[in-house]
Amino acid sequence: MSRHRNVRALNYEDDYYDEDDVYGHSVEDNYCISPGTAEQFTFDRDRNVALANYMDEQEVIHEEEEPGEELTQHRVSHDPARPTLSEIDEARLNSCLDEVRSVLGDSVPEHVIVEVIVRHNFSIEGAFNELLNQQEAPKPQREPRDNRRNRSQGEKSSSASTTKVATKPDEFPVSKPAVILQSPKPKYPSDATKPQLQTSDPVDNVKVDLKSLNVSSQSSQKVADNKNSMLSSDIKPDDSQVPLTLKPDIEAISAKGGVNVAKPEKDCLTVDNVDSGVGERVDGNSLQATPKKERFIPPLPKSSSKSKYEKFDLKQEYKKRNSSKEMLNLVVIGHVDAGKSTLMGHLLFKLGKVNQRTMHKYEQESRKIGKSSFMYAWVLDETEEERARGVTMDIAQTQFETPSKVITLLDAPGHKDFIPNMITGTAQADVAILVVNATTGEFETGFESGGQTREHALLARSLGVQQLLVAVNKMDTVNWDPSRYDEVVKKLGQFLKQAGFKEGDTSYVPVSGLAGENLAGPVKEARLAEWYKGSTLAEQIDKFRPVVRPVDKPVRVILSDVFKGLGAGLTATGKVVSGAVQLGDRLSVMPAGEYTVVKGISINDEAVNFAFAGDHVQIVFTGVDITNVGVGSVLCDCQTPVVCASRILARVVLFNLEVPITRGFTVIFHYQTVTEPAILKKLVSQLNKSTGEVVKNRPKCLTKNSSAVVKNRPKCLTKNSSAVVEIELEYPVCVELYKDNKELGRFMLRSSGHTIAAGLIEEVLKTKTKDGTE
Amino acid sequence: MKLVSRELDKGGAGYVTMIPEEAEDMWHAYNLVGVDDTLQSTTIRKVSNETSTGSVSVNRVRTTLTIRIETIEWDTQGCVLRVKGRNIQENQYVKMGAYHTLDLEMNRKFTLGKNEWDSIALDRIELACDPTQRADLAAIVMQEGLAHLCLITPNMTLLRAKLETNIPRKRKGSCSQHDKGLAKFYDQIIQAILRHVNFDVVKCLLIASPGFVKDQFMEYMVQQAVKLDYKMLTDNKSKFVLCHSSSGFKHSLQEVLQDPSVSTKLADTKATSEVKALDDFYQMLQNDPSRAFYGVKAVEKAAEHQGVEMLLISDELFRSMDLKARRRYVRLVDQVKEAGGDVRIFSSLHVSGEQLGQLTGVAAVLRFPMEDEESDQED
């Protein structure tokens, strides 16, 4: 390549002069050319010579513009063609010009606008009418193809200019008769006679025209160009349709006094009101109307028509999928070292999800570092750190199938420092397996107040998990003693009932993760087979009841991870919480408020065309910078975007507290995948835990079971009470109210490593702080 | 701070001349100056001279000015104090009543005059001039993808760097992005340490995180320090102390300072004693809510009955522009002191002070239980 660069960098002038030395001139000439002579007779490319000076005056204005040359157009040139006006008129003209520009951009050459404005006696309305009609009227056509070719060839020779001048008058419809906007649409009926064209074409057409309207960089020539090419394929019928769709958009824009439409959602709605029905096109409009260049999404005729086709199918697809196998998100929770990863790793191995060779590799490697008992855990613990320490640190996600279900498995960490990660995992799950360690002493440590068995179970319940399967693990260490099993079941049963799990929704299975007993397939261990006749772990998982998902609700995809994937755009993983997504969908990214197009969806590393509520997806999307998206961002419907709140009113239930909560207490707010610092701004009232009645208004603090005393404003909140509080978040977080969406209306509060409360979002309050998200 | 001279009359009016010696002293100065006080300091002023012919020449002159303070500006992180007011002592360059903004600078003498030096202000001077109160400490609280680097001086917690990076999660079959992201994050922290921590002053650097992040980081840092020859890190390896925190947010610094293993090391720093006092308050609230009050009115009432054992009060309240309000708080403090109570003035720059500020700024642990009046709680 360097060779080419050399050539490019070569100073041709030097070469020419050298040649001149040899061929062109006498020796004296070389040195004795006076500067004056040189200026007069030599042509210097380096000087900014306007070639137009050498040609006819009209020639200055637009030739076929390449996109790269747009800049020259933007300059407010003082056109020689501008009529001479008095000072006042000049000022009026300028203000009109600005107005027109702000709407039309540079799609119409200045001199045309000037002319029109003057003709309408500086009336903006009139000028608009005429100009917009001109847009819609037959565009300046590009000269016929052969002609052009001739010209481009001719251009090489110096004689080209004459042909250009000749074609000139045709190119600009300056004095076209003005057609008023509301004119009858003569060709409209003809459109109806061509239904097969209708599907794809209007969309294209609108997009092209809007583009010329709003995106200033597009020249009118370009539009003509696009149109031309389009018309060549499908004759003329839709031309007349343009004003129809154009109008609302313009109204939307001019109503706000310019192109700088700040709130895209609003715009979306106005447009929607006018031509409701064609969802795809509405989206397109709103996108085009946004001022930012990044948000501009080039028209995708192909995908839009394709996605429209799919949209039709979504409900059927969903039914189809439901009829085959139920999707279920399963989280595995429990105290640290209860054997969660090992149990699930072994289960995956038994179900054939991990091949023999990999397992052998893990066995070898884990033995090498002296942790051979962790070999099954390695299936899920993949980072070096996790393996070296033998502790799961972050959620591991994988998938397996049972006879009637497709299970997405989320393996949560048990260590108390990683509870934030566990919360993100549990928030995405429908059902849970609680793993407890049956070993003498171990169960007790996990179960007592410092242990995570309790905390995890409470968290899971508060996060909306209703069905729980308890796997009593490591039964081999207690010789498969049925009395131990019963003891554990009894103790846990009591607690789980208290925690709010219904008895019918909890089930118990004795297992051994390391030995692989009672996971899948018949029981081999004689000591267990003696007394246990129930189902195996896999069978029990299969028995989970299916979950009803809000597929009909607006789309919400909560992102749990964002990274740069292969190819263009960003890749994110997350869960579709409600609604359905498909390829080509235009969604908005909150809280950034940016727009994006879904370019790819994959579930479990398989590319798919659509995903429904409940799916864990990997989404590729474009049009947004990575700095604007992060964990906790939500992809949502443009028309019903998710609410961003930095101040919320919530009903909370307090857990075991070490210190009471007062106002001004700093907590960490866990909501879905987000963790955000927050402050309890106000204690609004204390509630009676069982009845939900207001016990105290505006408590000073929330205290333990003080329901007997009816008091205004208690001063602090302590153990096991329930209250309404106001929470202020450091950064805005996308939330949904509990009454709108049960799953998304829940959150957890933690402080100094303890979960202190679970809450339901009741209301989003207006922010008093600087960034007005409201 | 160096106290140069002090001239106070019986009523408490008078002048104090001081020389600030370090950044912390600027904080003290900020807490001392108030609107309507007089401040004298040398400064540079642009003076324009008009000659008889009408030509104007502008030169910068160093001169000593005395102003009556109107507004005070304080940059928390940069420790710069700018005081604006009108000139009250005419000299050859500056007319009476002309506005001027004095920048208080390190090692430059200033004289502050007040009509009334109250006990809080005098205590503050004493505190500022006490050379024994030095324990400079740096702390990093972190979690995966988020780190705060703070410098903790007796009266200030300065956030020097906040690092936030997006670290891709581990995914099935691919951890490389996670590892890469993590390494990048650690590199950023190392750079922040090199840039912001002066190991000549800092005696100890705490690294706090949940889980194993701290260990992992420490290992990585030592590795990098050897590899890239960061002398500063390898020489000061002994100053790094690992401890536990529940998250990487700034407020978990409080937990770190509460940690017994850390607090014994930093025994006498104001930061840890404040954290402890606040913790005591909360414990009391838990065990016996009628012995823990907060809110000015409630506490005042308790103080009237001589019931306050320990008063926690934020210094923010004394910077109040309203002289009446300030008097009220000063009276409260004096009252508690007279009754033999313990008064802790929290620095609003510390995390614990921030929290106290959220809690109305005044809280008290009482000697005996009292009925609290709930109707006038909110302010």
XYZ file of N, CA and C in Angstrom, chain B residues 1 18 20 22-35 37 39 69-84 102-105 110 112 114 117 120-121 124-125 128 155-156 158 314-321 326 346-349:
192
model
N -3.105 25.490 59.893
C -3.327 26.929 59.980
C -2.403 27.503 61.057
N -4.641 34.946 60.402
C -4.197 33.557 60.250
C -3.468 33.354 58.933
N -3.207 30.223 56.274
C -3.544 28.840 55.925
C -2.332 28.123 55.348
N -2.439 24.523 54.432
C -2.745 23.392 53.554
C -4.196 23.464 53.107
N -4.528 22.573 52.224
C -5.864 22.624 51.616
C -6.963 22.565 52.665
N -6.712 21.782 53.676
C -7.710 21.621 54.717
C -8.029 22.942 55.408
N -6.999 23.790 55.501
C -7.210 25.072 56.163
C -8.187 25.947 55.403
N -8.225 25.749 54.105
C -9.184 26.521 53.330
C -10.601 26.147 53.740
N -10.757 24.878 54.054
C -12.068 24.416 54.511
C -12.437 25.079 55.841
N -11.454 25.165 56.711
C -11.711 25.834 57.984
C -12.053 27.289 57.740
N -11.293 27.912 56.862
C -11.537 29.324 56.562
C -12.954 29.503 56.040
N -13.351 28.554 55.198
C -14.700 28.633 54.631
C -15.754 28.568 55.735
N -15.453 27.788 56.749
C -16.409 27.671 57.835
C -16.381 28.862 58.774
N -15.314 29.660 58.677
C -15.204 30.814 59.567
C -15.837 32.056 58.961
N -15.579 32.285 57.686
C -16.052 33.534 57.103
C -17.573 33.513 57.005
N -18.151 34.675 57.182
C -19.597 34.778 57.066
C -19.942 36.111 56.426
N -21.112 36.211 55.929
C -21.537 37.451 55.301
C -21.529 38.556 56.355
N -18.932 39.930 57.586
C -17.642 40.009 58.266
C -16.716 40.859 57.406
N -12.854 41.200 55.823
C -11.732 40.338 55.484
C -10.644 41.190 54.860
N -17.811 41.377 53.511
C -18.156 40.220 52.690
C -19.619 40.226 52.263
N -19.834 39.955 51.001
C -21.210 39.829 50.515
C -21.535 38.417 50.042
N -20.644 37.844 49.254
C -20.891 36.460 48.853
C -19.622 35.622 49.022
N -19.850 34.365 49.266
C -18.731 33.442 49.492
C -18.889 32.279 48.530
N -17.829 31.959 47.830
C -17.884 30.813 46.932
C -16.850 29.800 47.363
N -17.252 28.544 47.296
C -16.337 27.482 47.736
C -16.377 26.355 46.733
N -15.222 25.987 46.270
C -15.157 24.823 45.390
C -14.718 23.633 46.228
N -15.638 22.703 46.387
C -15.392 21.572 47.284
C -14.173 20.774 46.881
N -14.116 20.426 45.615
C -13.068 19.497 45.214
C -11.735 20.205 45.016
N -11.777 21.457 44.601
C -10.521 22.156 44.360
C -10.011 22.892 45.578
N -10.845 22.996 46.627
C -10.475 23.721 47.830
C -10.063 25.151 47.535
N -10.880 25.856 46.818
C -10.596 27.261 46.542
C -11.718 28.073 47.165
N -11.322 29.152 47.823
C -12.313 29.999 48.479
C -12.244 31.397 47.885
N -13.344 31.866 47.371
C -13.389 33.210 46.798
C -14.431 34.014 47.542
N -14.035 35.185 47.963
C -14.929 35.991 48.779
C -15.113 37.335 48.106
N -16.341 37.704 47.905
C -16.615 38.948 47.206
C -17.227 39.956 48.174
N -11.739 38.640 46.740
C -10.469 38.154 47.297
C -10.394 36.643 47.130
N -9.291 36.196 46.615
C -9.041 34.755 46.572
C -8.167 34.419 47.765
N -8.665 33.607 48.648
C -7.785 33.216 49.756
C -6.843 32.137 49.238
N -5.577 32.313 49.528
C -4.607 31.359 49.019
C -3.782 30.805 50.154
N -4.299 36.338 56.098
C -5.544 37.094 56.012
C -6.053 37.425 57.409
N -9.465 38.296 59.586
C -10.918 38.207 59.549
C -11.485 38.953 60.750
N -14.928 40.026 62.909
C -16.343 39.706 63.113
C -16.875 40.601 64.212
N -17.573 36.935 67.724
C -16.927 35.631 67.585
C -17.593 34.694 68.575
N -18.424 28.556 68.583
C -18.185 27.632 67.481
C -17.007 28.103 66.643
N -17.004 29.406 66.348
C -15.941 29.943 65.511
C -14.596 29.824 66.224
N -13.363 26.391 66.191
C -12.911 26.071 64.839
C -11.471 26.531 64.646
N -11.162 27.725 65.154
C -9.787 28.217 65.012
C -8.829 27.306 65.767
N -8.349 24.215 63.858
C -7.576 24.401 62.645
C -6.093 24.531 62.955
N -11.049 16.631 58.187
C -12.326 17.313 58.031
C -12.953 17.208 56.656
N -12.280 16.523 55.779
C -12.833 16.477 54.433
C -12.708 15.087 53.827
N -12.502 14.021 50.067
C -12.470 14.589 48.725
C -12.537 13.462 47.712
N -24.356 19.168 62.111
C -23.577 19.326 60.882
C -23.059 20.751 60.782
N -21.820 20.886 60.348
C -21.244 22.239 60.281
C -21.901 23.079 59.196
N -22.653 22.417 58.367
C -23.393 23.116 57.328
C -24.299 24.183 57.945
N -24.848 23.841 59.091
C -25.816 24.732 59.717
C -25.166 26.035 60.173
N -23.886 25.967 60.493
C -23.213 27.173 60.978
C -22.789 28.077 59.843
N -22.854 27.542 58.664
C -22.510 28.399 57.524
C -23.741 29.132 57.028
N -24.803 28.958 57.743
C -26.061 29.571 57.348
C -25.896 31.068 57.135
N -26.454 31.559 56.067
C -26.367 32.969 55.743
C -27.168 33.801 56.751
N -28.026 30.972 62.672
C -26.735 30.565 63.216
C -26.721 30.715 64.723
N -20.128 17.621 62.859
C -19.800 16.786 61.703
C -19.381 17.654 60.537
N -18.380 17.191 59.836
C -17.999 17.890 58.620
C -18.947 17.449 57.510
N -19.549 18.403 56.851
C -20.521 18.030 55.821
C -19.842 17.426 54.608
N -18.517 17.460 54.606
C -17.825 16.866 53.469
C -17.611 15.373 53.637
